[in-house]
Amino acid sequence: MTSWVGLRTTATPSQVDAVAKVIKTSPVIDNHAHPLLKPEALGKHPLLSITTEASGDAIQAATTSLPHLRAIRQLATVLKCGFTWESVVAAIEEKRINSFEDWTLECLTGTETLLIDDGLDGSDAQDYAWHDDYTRSKCKRIVRIEKVAADIISRLGKTCDASTQTGNDVFDDAFSEWIQEFDTYIASAIEDPEVVAFKSVICYRTGLGILKAPDEDAARRAFGEIIANFALLDFERLQEVSLNDMVVHRTATLIRDCSARHKKPIQFHTGLGDNDITLSKSSPSHLQEFIRAYPTVPIVLLHASYPFTQEAGYLASVYENVYADIGEVFPAISQDGQERVLRQVLELCPWSKILWSTDGHWFPETYLLANMQMREVFETVVCEYVRKGQIGWKAAIELVRDILFKNANRLYRLGLEFQEFEDGSSVKLSPYSTDFELFESFIKNQIQPEFVRINWTDFTAQPKCRLVPFRKFISLLNEDKPADVGVAKAAFFLIQSDWLAPGAPIAGEYRLHPDFSSLRKGPTEGHISMTGEFHERSGAPVPLCPRSILQQAVEYGAENGLTFLLGFEIEFVLLERVEKTKASSSNRYTPLTTDGHCWAATRYFADLKVSKLLRDMVVALDEMGIYVEQIHAESANGQFELILPPYPPVQAVDILMHTRDAMNALATEAGYRMTLHPKPFPQAVGTALHTHMSISSTSSSSAATSGDNPQLYESYYAGILKHLRAITAFTYASPASFDRLADGVWAGGRWIGWGTQNRETPLRKIEDSHWEFRAIDGMANPYFAMAAVLAAGAHGVVAKEKLTWRDCEIDPAKLTENDRKEVGVFEKLPGSVEEALDALKEDEELVGWLGAEFVEKYIVVKEFELDYLGRMSEDDKRQWLMERY
């Protein structure tokens, strides 16, 4: 087969555009911000500070920095003024005078809520609740713990007359009072629903190298020194190591010991800051001992920890309670730097641990620039990952929504509902102008088709479609109208006779959206085809959609750095049709007449009619962009195998279904019946859908990336074997499947295990991560089957499952009891569809990955189908299924 490494799933332009749209319209939960200044205090601070941490004379140099020049361009564009700093300042002054409220609202466009550290600038700043008028949801408060501690010390220092005291008792009493008041304040804040987090600026004070445990004696002495000399001090903030450590430890202890199930986080300033900071002490790596000491206390590393971003990403990836914030670098560093920060944090850190903030402060322009630049950088970086196939487009959408909204919503227990801005509707699956361009390019220089076919595969693995006349379809695109079609919700509950399974919805419809990236000629003359995905009218995904379920499994792998390739071997049988006058209900098809048929024999190709049909199949598929790798005779009369190249999973299954439709049409035209029935002849070998699989990782070493790392692929296949009994409910989906399932006939056998080049095991190892999955046939819905296989395998990698099954070198059915112990082969596959469905019901993990609603409905349909088939004789059932498969 074609090389199994180096191929990646790539997205269509319309899918990339869908990601870009979500980046533009997603609301942001700004998880760390500061209050805006009151109008009368705006003049106290230089506007130049919006792009720099510099202060004093150093701030003037900011005018020659890349962040400053970029801010001029962006602000001038929004303000519609000249592209100079002077013009921007004048335009902002005009906004402050004439329409400050409207300008502030514009600067905060796209913000769902602000979580505000209100321990900065005191009476010059607006109250945190004041900002509610400029956000969609009410703002919440973050308590700056050093400010609380310093305020209490100031009050105690003023009331304690140290000059009249001759001993240390008064200092001890004051210290105890300070601790008690501080604890009371923090405990109250833990209970206050308006407070969502705590903030520490110990990074500015004494650095992040916090002692593993507080030194109370040292803290008591330092406190006494402050109180004793308070009248001589210009005390504003804590500068002593022991006191700062004490404050942070007591806060963490109170959070740890509180009764709340969900603990409120502590945010730590890390990385860049003004020149008060000691940069060498601001790396989050100094916090490692503290993180370990409080494993139940959520810790947020603020400001991308720049320039220590990779350290922050590492800590968030290896400690459950640590999260990486990527604020402040927007707009404080250049565009290239921001892109590098986003890439660095995503190098290692799961996106479920990443938060967004502006660190907006003083001026509304800081919020405007931060959000504008963030969306620009996200579009550059994330869409590039999608184009390169490093992440699926739907996974990219989830990444954006998680980082900008859902992670903070969950961590801070905000209880907000995600809803895009603009018109509030869900993002459309396809921007139709882009799809139109793709469609125009596809039909260029070819004969105009008569119909556009939109395909799907139902719960019983029946290929279904809707035909739209080409003239109608092209008019929809020309008028920029959606090209989706309505399909009754009951369609998912139909069995092959069009009988409805119990519980089928009587009313309602789903919308079947064509995926323009799946465009192909055929499968019959005058048709072009696309595979569709089902969505609600609102655009919400449908949990029963077969293609979406497979896509979710692929994205689950992508979220964990995994990519897959699938290649199918289509086994099929050609049957003669019995003349209508001679046909009976149990004899509508008969085997081909052959002379000494056997596997790989050339005799079949001497029959020019059969030879021509096989040639026509390969040529027709080639014209459709599907390049057959091999075709040869199999062992049963009229049985052949056609081998497809490897593709990414969704594309592979789309092509499989299209190929089978094209082959079936050509066979019918030639006067044959092509069947995928697993056991068309009771005494002959069965018919399967052997699936070649390969796995690689984009987040491991180079060896793992190439698919050669046993630690990677053995865990993957261990996950599949662990859940194989339940997976069988999708791969052996018909009673006919179990007619084929037997030992000693190269059908993959009945025992759960694997072997190198062993065709009597469900998994045959070929080389490195390239294995063959043999426990599947043409009665399976391959979207469901592959979703179950990939999800189980991917979870095996995530859970680092051990391949406890050893390489089985013989037919497992011939193993002795001692042999079985040695190779770990103990379980059999289910012996019937009923037993397989029971195994599926019991496998809570697999049900959870695929979706409980889908599994429940699938079981209802399959049980109804079993009841229907159970009323037929064996001969009638075989003929009836061969009509449909």
PDB file of N, CA, C and O in Angstrom, residues 420-473:
ATOM      1  N   GLU A 420     -22.294  33.727  20.576  1.00  0.00           N
ATOM      2  CA  GLU A 420     -21.494  34.622  19.750  1.00  0.00           C
ATOM      3  C   GLU A 420     -22.093  36.023  19.710  1.00  0.00           C
ATOM      4  O   GLU A 420     -23.300  36.200  19.884  1.00  0.00           O
ATOM      5  N   PHE A 421     -21.235  36.994  19.435  1.00  0.00           N
ATOM      6  CA  PHE A 421     -21.711  38.343  19.220  1.00  0.00           C
ATOM      7  C   PHE A 421     -22.210  38.481  17.778  1.00  0.00           C
ATOM      8  O   PHE A 421     -22.420  37.506  17.094  1.00  0.00           O
ATOM      9  N   GLU A 422     -22.372  39.666  17.303  1.00  0.00           N
ATOM     10  CA  GLU A 422     -23.070  39.998  16.060  1.00  0.00           C
ATOM     11  C   GLU A 422     -24.540  39.694  16.277  1.00  0.00           C
ATOM     12  O   GLU A 422     -25.164  40.233  17.171  1.00  0.00           O
ATOM     13  N   ASP A 423     -25.121  38.746  15.480  1.00  0.00           N
ATOM     14  CA  ASP A 423     -26.553  38.492  15.608  1.00  0.00           C
ATOM     15  C   ASP A 423     -26.852  37.417  16.639  1.00  0.00           C
ATOM     16  O   ASP A 423     -28.000  37.052  16.837  1.00  0.00           O
ATOM     17  N   GLY A 424     -25.803  36.896  17.302  1.00  0.00           N
ATOM     18  CA  GLY A 424     -26.010  35.893  18.332  1.00  0.00           C
ATOM     19  C   GLY A 424     -26.250  34.505  17.804  1.00  0.00           C
ATOM     20  O   GLY A 424     -26.459  33.578  18.564  1.00  0.00           O
ATOM     21  N   SER A 425     -26.229  34.311  16.493  1.00  0.00           N
ATOM     22  CA  SER A 425     -26.483  32.979  15.945  1.00  0.00           C
ATOM     23  C   SER A 425     -25.210  32.163  15.925  1.00  0.00           C
ATOM     24  O   SER A 425     -24.107  32.688  15.989  1.00  0.00           O
ATOM     25  N   SER A 426     -25.364  30.875  15.825  1.00  0.00           N
ATOM     26  CA  SER A 426     -24.204  30.006  15.739  1.00  0.00           C
ATOM     27  C   SER A 426     -23.514  30.214  14.404  1.00  0.00           C
ATOM     28  O   SER A 426     -24.140  30.554  13.408  1.00  0.00           O
ATOM     29  N   VAL A 427     -22.225  29.962  14.394  1.00  0.00           N
ATOM     30  CA  VAL A 427     -21.480  30.119  13.152  1.00  0.00           C
ATOM     31  C   VAL A 427     -21.972  29.115  12.116  1.00  0.00           C
ATOM     32  O   VAL A 427     -22.260  27.974  12.438  1.00  0.00           O
ATOM     33  N   LYS A 428     -22.118  29.556  10.892  1.00  0.00           N
ATOM     34  CA  LYS A 428     -22.550  28.654   9.833  1.00  0.00           C
ATOM     35  C   LYS A 428     -21.417  27.705   9.496  1.00  0.00           C
ATOM     36  O   LYS A 428     -20.249  28.022   9.601  1.00  0.00           O
ATOM     37  N   LEU A 429     -21.798  26.532   9.037  1.00  0.00           N
ATOM     38  CA  LEU A 429     -20.776  25.555   8.694  1.00  0.00           C
ATOM     39  C   LEU A 429     -19.958  25.982   7.498  1.00  0.00           C
ATOM     40  O   LEU A 429     -18.808  25.639   7.370  1.00  0.00           O
ATOM     41  N   SER A 430     -20.538  26.680   6.578  1.00  0.00           N
ATOM     42  CA  SER A 430     -19.822  27.056   5.367  1.00  0.00           C
ATOM     43  C   SER A 430     -20.144  28.481   4.969  1.00  0.00           C
ATOM     44  O   SER A 430     -21.309  28.825   4.824  1.00  0.00           O
ATOM     45  N   PRO A 431     -19.161  29.338   4.787  1.00  0.00           N
ATOM     46  CA  PRO A 431     -19.419  30.620   4.139  1.00  0.00           C
ATOM     47  C   PRO A 431     -19.643  30.348   2.661  1.00  0.00           C
ATOM     48  O   PRO A 431     -18.750  29.895   1.970  1.00  0.00           O
ATOM     49  N   TYR A 432     -20.857  30.608   2.171  1.00  0.00           N
ATOM     50  CA  TYR A 432     -21.254  30.072   0.874  1.00  0.00           C
ATOM     51  C   TYR A 432     -20.485  30.664  -0.297  1.00  0.00           C
ATOM     52  O   TYR A 432     -20.309  30.018  -1.315  1.00  0.00           O
ATOM     53  N   SER A 433     -19.991  31.894  -0.181  1.00  0.00           N
ATOM     54  CA  SER A 433     -19.216  32.444  -1.284  1.00  0.00           C
ATOM     55  C   SER A 433     -17.950  31.624  -1.506  1.00  0.00           C
ATOM     56  O   SER A 433     -17.560  31.347  -2.639  1.00  0.00           O
ATOM     57  N   THR A 434     -17.302  31.222  -0.422  1.00  0.00           N
ATOM     58  CA  THR A 434     -16.095  30.403  -0.535  1.00  0.00           C
ATOM     59  C   THR A 434     -16.429  29.040  -1.112  1.00  0.00           C
ATOM     60  O   THR A 434     -15.717  28.516  -1.962  1.00  0.00           O
ATOM     61  N   ASP A 435     -17.528  28.452  -0.668  1.00  0.00           N
ATOM     62  CA  ASP A 435     -17.949  27.172  -1.223  1.00  0.00           C
ATOM     63  C   ASP A 435     -18.283  27.300  -2.699  1.00  0.00           C
ATOM     64  O   ASP A 435     -18.032  26.385  -3.490  1.00  0.00           O
ATOM     65  N   PHE A 436     -18.852  28.441  -3.077  1.00  0.00           N
ATOM     66  CA  PHE A 436     -19.184  28.671  -4.484  1.00  0.00           C
ATOM     67  C   PHE A 436     -17.905  28.646  -5.322  1.00  0.00           C
ATOM     68  O   PHE A 436     -17.855  28.049  -6.408  1.00  0.00           O
ATOM     69  N   GLU A 437     -16.860  29.307  -4.811  1.00  0.00           N
ATOM     70  CA  GLU A 437     -15.598  29.297  -5.541  1.00  0.00           C
ATOM     71  C   GLU A 437     -15.064  27.882  -5.677  1.00  0.00           C
ATOM     72  O   GLU A 437     -14.564  27.485  -6.738  1.00  0.00           O
ATOM     73  N   LEU A 438     -15.164  27.106  -4.614  1.00  0.00           N
ATOM     74  CA  LEU A 438     -14.718  25.717  -4.655  1.00  0.00           C
ATOM     75  C   LEU A 438     -15.547  24.914  -5.650  1.00  0.00           C
ATOM     76  O   LEU A 438     -15.018  24.114  -6.429  1.00  0.00           O
ATOM     77  N   PHE A 439     -16.849  25.159  -5.636  1.00  0.00           N
ATOM     78  CA  PHE A 439     -17.742  24.434  -6.527  1.00  0.00           C
ATOM     79  C   PHE A 439     -17.470  24.805  -7.989  1.00  0.00           C
ATOM     80  O   PHE A 439     -17.414  23.946  -8.870  1.00  0.00           O
ATOM     81  N   GLU A 440     -17.300  26.108  -8.230  1.00  0.00           N
ATOM     82  CA  GLU A 440     -17.011  26.558  -9.591  1.00  0.00           C
ATOM     83  C   GLU A 440     -15.722  25.936 -10.110  1.00  0.00           C
ATOM     84  O   GLU A 440     -15.630  25.504 -11.269  1.00  0.00           O
ATOM     85  N   SER A 441     -14.720  25.885  -9.263  1.00  0.00           N
ATOM     86  CA  SER A 441     -13.454  25.294  -9.665  1.00  0.00           C
ATOM     87  C   SER A 441     -13.616  23.822  -9.988  1.00  0.00           C
ATOM     88  O   SER A 441     -13.007  23.301 -10.930  1.00  0.00           O
ATOM     89  N   PHE A 442     -14.476  23.133  -9.234  1.00  0.00           N
ATOM     90  CA  PHE A 442     -14.667  21.701  -9.428  1.00  0.00           C
ATOM     91  C   PHE A 442     -15.348  21.395 -10.770  1.00  0.00           C
ATOM     92  O   PHE A 442     -14.956  20.461 -11.480  1.00  0.00           O
ATOM     93  N   ILE A 443     -16.381  22.170 -11.123  1.00  0.00           N
ATOM     94  CA  ILE A 443     -17.150  21.844 -12.336  1.00  0.00           C
ATOM     95  C   ILE A 443     -16.542  22.458 -13.597  1.00  0.00           C
ATOM     96  O   ILE A 443     -17.009  22.201 -14.703  1.00  0.00           O
ATOM     97  N   LYS A 444     -15.503  23.260 -13.413  1.00  0.00           N
ATOM     98  CA  LYS A 444     -14.874  23.903 -14.564  1.00  0.00           C
ATOM     99  C   LYS A 444     -14.291  22.846 -15.500  1.00  0.00           C
ATOM    100  O   LYS A 444     -13.695  21.860 -15.066  1.00  0.00           O
ATOM    101  N   ASN A 445     -14.471  23.039 -16.777  1.00  0.00           N
ATOM    102  CA  ASN A 445     -13.906  22.166 -17.818  1.00  0.00           C
ATOM    103  C   ASN A 445     -14.444  20.736 -17.763  1.00  0.00           C
ATOM    104  O   ASN A 445     -13.765  19.793 -18.164  1.00  0.00           O
ATOM    105  N   GLN A 446     -15.646  20.534 -17.267  1.00  0.00           N
ATOM    106  CA  GLN A 446     -16.265  19.223 -17.339  1.00  0.00           C
ATOM    107  C   GLN A 446     -17.718  19.369 -17.777  1.00  0.00           C
ATOM    108  O   GLN A 446     -18.304  20.446 -17.694  1.00  0.00           O
ATOM    109  N   ILE A 447     -18.268  18.285 -18.284  1.00  0.00           N
ATOM    110  CA  ILE A 447     -19.648  18.302 -18.744  1.00  0.00           C
ATOM    111  C   ILE A 447     -20.567  18.617 -17.578  1.00  0.00           C
ATOM    112  O   ILE A 447     -20.420  18.081 -16.488  1.00  0.00           O
ATOM    113  N   GLN A 448     -21.502  19.520 -17.817  1.00  0.00           N
ATOM    114  CA  GLN A 448     -22.411  19.927 -16.753  1.00  0.00           C
ATOM    115  C   GLN A 448     -23.206  18.737 -16.250  1.00  0.00           C
ATOM    116  O   GLN A 448     -23.849  18.036 -17.029  1.00  0.00           O
ATOM    117  N   PRO A 449     -23.183  18.476 -14.939  1.00  0.00           N
ATOM    118  CA  PRO A 449     -23.957  17.349 -14.387  1.00  0.00           C
ATOM    119  C   PRO A 449     -25.445  17.655 -14.383  1.00  0.00           C
ATOM    120  O   PRO A 449     -25.862  18.808 -14.551  1.00  0.00           O
ATOM    121  N   GLU A 450     -26.218  16.617 -14.197  1.00  0.00           N
ATOM    122  CA  GLU A 450     -27.674  16.777 -14.128  1.00  0.00           C
ATOM    123  C   GLU A 450     -28.151  16.937 -12.686  1.00  0.00           C
ATOM    124  O   GLU A 450     -29.131  17.641 -12.427  1.00  0.00           O
ATOM    125  N   PHE A 451     -27.456  16.258 -11.772  1.00  0.00           N
ATOM    126  CA  PHE A 451     -27.881  16.282 -10.367  1.00  0.00           C
ATOM    127  C   PHE A 451     -26.677  16.462  -9.449  1.00  0.00           C
ATOM    128  O   PHE A 451     -25.570  16.003  -9.745  1.00  0.00           O
ATOM    129  N   VAL A 452     -26.953  17.119  -8.320  1.00  0.00           N
ATOM    130  CA  VAL A 452     -26.003  17.164  -7.208  1.00  0.00           C
ATOM    131  C   VAL A 452     -26.566  16.263  -6.120  1.00  0.00           C
ATOM    132  O   VAL A 452     -27.703  16.448  -5.672  1.00  0.00           O
ATOM    133  N   ARG A 453     -25.794  15.287  -5.739  1.00  0.00           N
ATOM    134  CA  ARG A 453     -26.239  14.293  -4.754  1.00  0.00           C
ATOM    135  C   ARG A 453     -25.625  14.634  -3.393  1.00  0.00           C
ATOM    136  O   ARG A 453     -24.419  14.849  -3.278  1.00  0.00           O
ATOM    137  N   ILE A 454     -26.453  14.701  -2.356  1.00  0.00           N
ATOM    138  CA  ILE A 454     -25.981  14.925  -0.987  1.00  0.00           C
ATOM    139  C   ILE A 454     -26.227  13.632  -0.208  1.00  0.00           C
ATOM    140  O   ILE A 454     -27.381  13.213  -0.038  1.00  0.00           O
ATOM    141  N   ASN A 455     -25.170  12.990   0.237  1.00  0.00           N
ATOM    142  CA  ASN A 455     -25.227  11.633   0.784  1.00  0.00           C
ATOM    143  C   ASN A 455     -25.142  11.596   2.306  1.00  0.00           C
ATOM    144  O   ASN A 455     -24.535  12.482   2.920  1.00  0.00           O
ATOM    145  N   TRP A 456     -25.712  10.553   2.864  1.00  0.00           N
ATOM    146  CA  TRP A 456     -25.461  10.194   4.254  1.00  0.00           C
ATOM    147  C   TRP A 456     -25.638   8.700   4.398  1.00  0.00           C
ATOM    148  O   TRP A 456     -26.097   8.028   3.461  1.00  0.00           O
ATOM    149  N   THR A 457     -25.281   8.155   5.530  1.00  0.00           N
ATOM    150  CA  THR A 457     -25.404   6.720   5.802  1.00  0.00           C
ATOM    151  C   THR A 457     -26.214   6.554   7.075  1.00  0.00           C
ATOM    152  O   THR A 457     -25.885   7.162   8.101  1.00  0.00           O
ATOM    153  N   ASP A 458     -27.257   5.719   7.018  1.00  0.00           N
ATOM    154  CA  ASP A 458     -28.163   5.659   8.170  1.00  0.00           C
ATOM    155  C   ASP A 458     -27.691   4.650   9.220  1.00  0.00           C
ATOM    156  O   ASP A 458     -26.630   4.038   9.097  1.00  0.00           O
ATOM    157  N   PHE A 459     -28.505   4.460  10.252  1.00  0.00           N
ATOM    158  CA  PHE A 459     -28.124   3.604  11.375  1.00  0.00           C
ATOM    159  C   PHE A 459     -27.978   2.141  10.977  1.00  0.00           C
ATOM    160  O   PHE A 459     -27.318   1.366  11.677  1.00  0.00           O
ATOM    161  N   THR A 460     -28.622   1.725   9.880  1.00  0.00           N
ATOM    162  CA  THR A 460     -28.511   0.341   9.419  1.00  0.00           C
ATOM    163  C   THR A 460     -27.483   0.204   8.299  1.00  0.00           C
ATOM    164  O   THR A 460     -27.456  -0.804   7.601  1.00  0.00           O
ATOM    165  N   ALA A 461     -26.646   1.226   8.127  1.00  0.00           N
ATOM    166  CA  ALA A 461     -25.563   1.236   7.131  1.00  0.00           C
ATOM    167  C   ALA A 461     -26.071   1.313   5.705  1.00  0.00           C
ATOM    168  O   ALA A 461     -25.358   0.945   4.770  1.00  0.00           O
ATOM    169  N   GLN A 462     -27.293   1.778   5.521  1.00  0.00           N
ATOM    170  CA  GLN A 462     -27.825   1.971   4.174  1.00  0.00           C
ATOM    171  C   GLN A 462     -27.352   3.320   3.633  1.00  0.00           C
ATOM    172  O   GLN A 462     -27.574   4.356   4.272  1.00  0.00           O
ATOM    173  N   PRO A 463     -26.709   3.361   2.462  1.00  0.00           N
ATOM    174  CA  PRO A 463     -26.371   4.652   1.862  1.00  0.00           C
ATOM    175  C   PRO A 463     -27.648   5.354   1.405  1.00  0.00           C
ATOM    176  O   PRO A 463     -28.501   4.761   0.751  1.00  0.00           O
ATOM    177  N   LYS A 464     -27.788   6.612   1.776  1.00  0.00           N
ATOM    178  CA  LYS A 464     -28.966   7.400   1.418  1.00  0.00           C
ATOM    179  C   LYS A 464     -28.506   8.690   0.737  1.00  0.00           C
ATOM    180  O   LYS A 464     -27.352   9.108   0.887  1.00  0.00           O
ATOM    181  N   CYS A 465     -29.418   9.318   0.007  1.00  0.00           N
ATOM    182  CA  CYS A 465     -29.046  10.583  -0.626  1.00  0.00           C
ATOM    183  C   CYS A 465     -30.280  11.405  -0.945  1.00  0.00           C
ATOM    184  O   CYS A 465     -31.404  10.892  -0.989  1.00  0.00           O
ATOM    185  N   ARG A 466     -30.061  12.677  -1.157  1.00  0.00           N
ATOM    186  CA  ARG A 466     -31.042  13.579  -1.746  1.00  0.00           C
ATOM    187  C   ARG A 466     -30.439  14.127  -3.040  1.00  0.00           C
ATOM    188  O   ARG A 466     -29.263  14.522  -3.058  1.00  0.00           O
ATOM    189  N   LEU A 467     -31.228  14.146  -4.110  1.00  0.00           N
ATOM    190  CA  LEU A 467     -30.779  14.680  -5.389  1.00  0.00           C
ATOM    191  C   LEU A 467     -31.346  16.079  -5.587  1.00  0.00           C
ATOM    192  O   LEU A 467     -32.551  16.294  -5.443  1.00  0.00           O
ATOM    193  N   VAL A 468     -30.469  17.022  -5.904  1.00  0.00           N
ATOM    194  CA  VAL A 468     -30.886  18.381  -6.225  1.00  0.00           C
ATOM    195  C   VAL A 468     -30.515  18.639  -7.683  1.00  0.00           C
ATOM    196  O   VAL A 468     -29.348  18.475  -8.053  1.00  0.00           O
ATOM    197  N   PRO A 469     -31.485  18.992  -8.540  1.00  0.00           N
ATOM    198  CA  PRO A 469     -31.133  19.305  -9.928  1.00  0.00           C
ATOM    199  C   PRO A 469     -30.031  20.360  -9.973  1.00  0.00           C
ATOM    200  O   PRO A 469     -30.033  21.321  -9.199  1.00  0.00           O
ATOM    201  N   PHE A 470     -29.099  20.165 -10.879  1.00  0.00           N
ATOM    202  CA  PHE A 470     -27.934  21.043 -10.944  1.00  0.00           C
ATOM    203  C   PHE A 470     -28.347  22.506 -11.098  1.00  0.00           C
ATOM    204  O   PHE A 470     -27.782  23.390 -10.452  1.00  0.00           O
ATOM    205  N   ARG A 471     -29.335  22.770 -11.937  1.00  0.00           N
ATOM    206  CA  ARG A 471     -29.761  24.149 -12.173  1.00  0.00           C
ATOM    207  C   ARG A 471     -30.241  24.791 -10.863  1.00  0.00           C
ATOM    208  O   ARG A 471     -29.937  25.951 -10.585  1.00  0.00           O
ATOM    209  N   LYS A 472     -30.988  24.026 -10.055  1.00  0.00           N
ATOM    210  CA  LYS A 472     -31.462  24.553  -8.780  1.00  0.00           C
ATOM    211  C   LYS A 472     -30.301  24.793  -7.821  1.00  0.00           C
ATOM    212  O   LYS A 472     -30.225  25.826  -7.133  1.00  0.00           O
ATOM    213  N   PHE A 473     -29.374  23.833  -7.784  1.00  0.00           N
ATOM    214  CA  PHE A 473     -28.261  23.935  -6.845  1.00  0.00           C
ATOM    215  C   PHE A 473     -27.386  25.141  -7.161  1.00  0.00           C
ATOM    216  O   PHE A 473     -27.016  25.901  -6.272  1.00  0.00           O
TER     217      PHE A 473
END
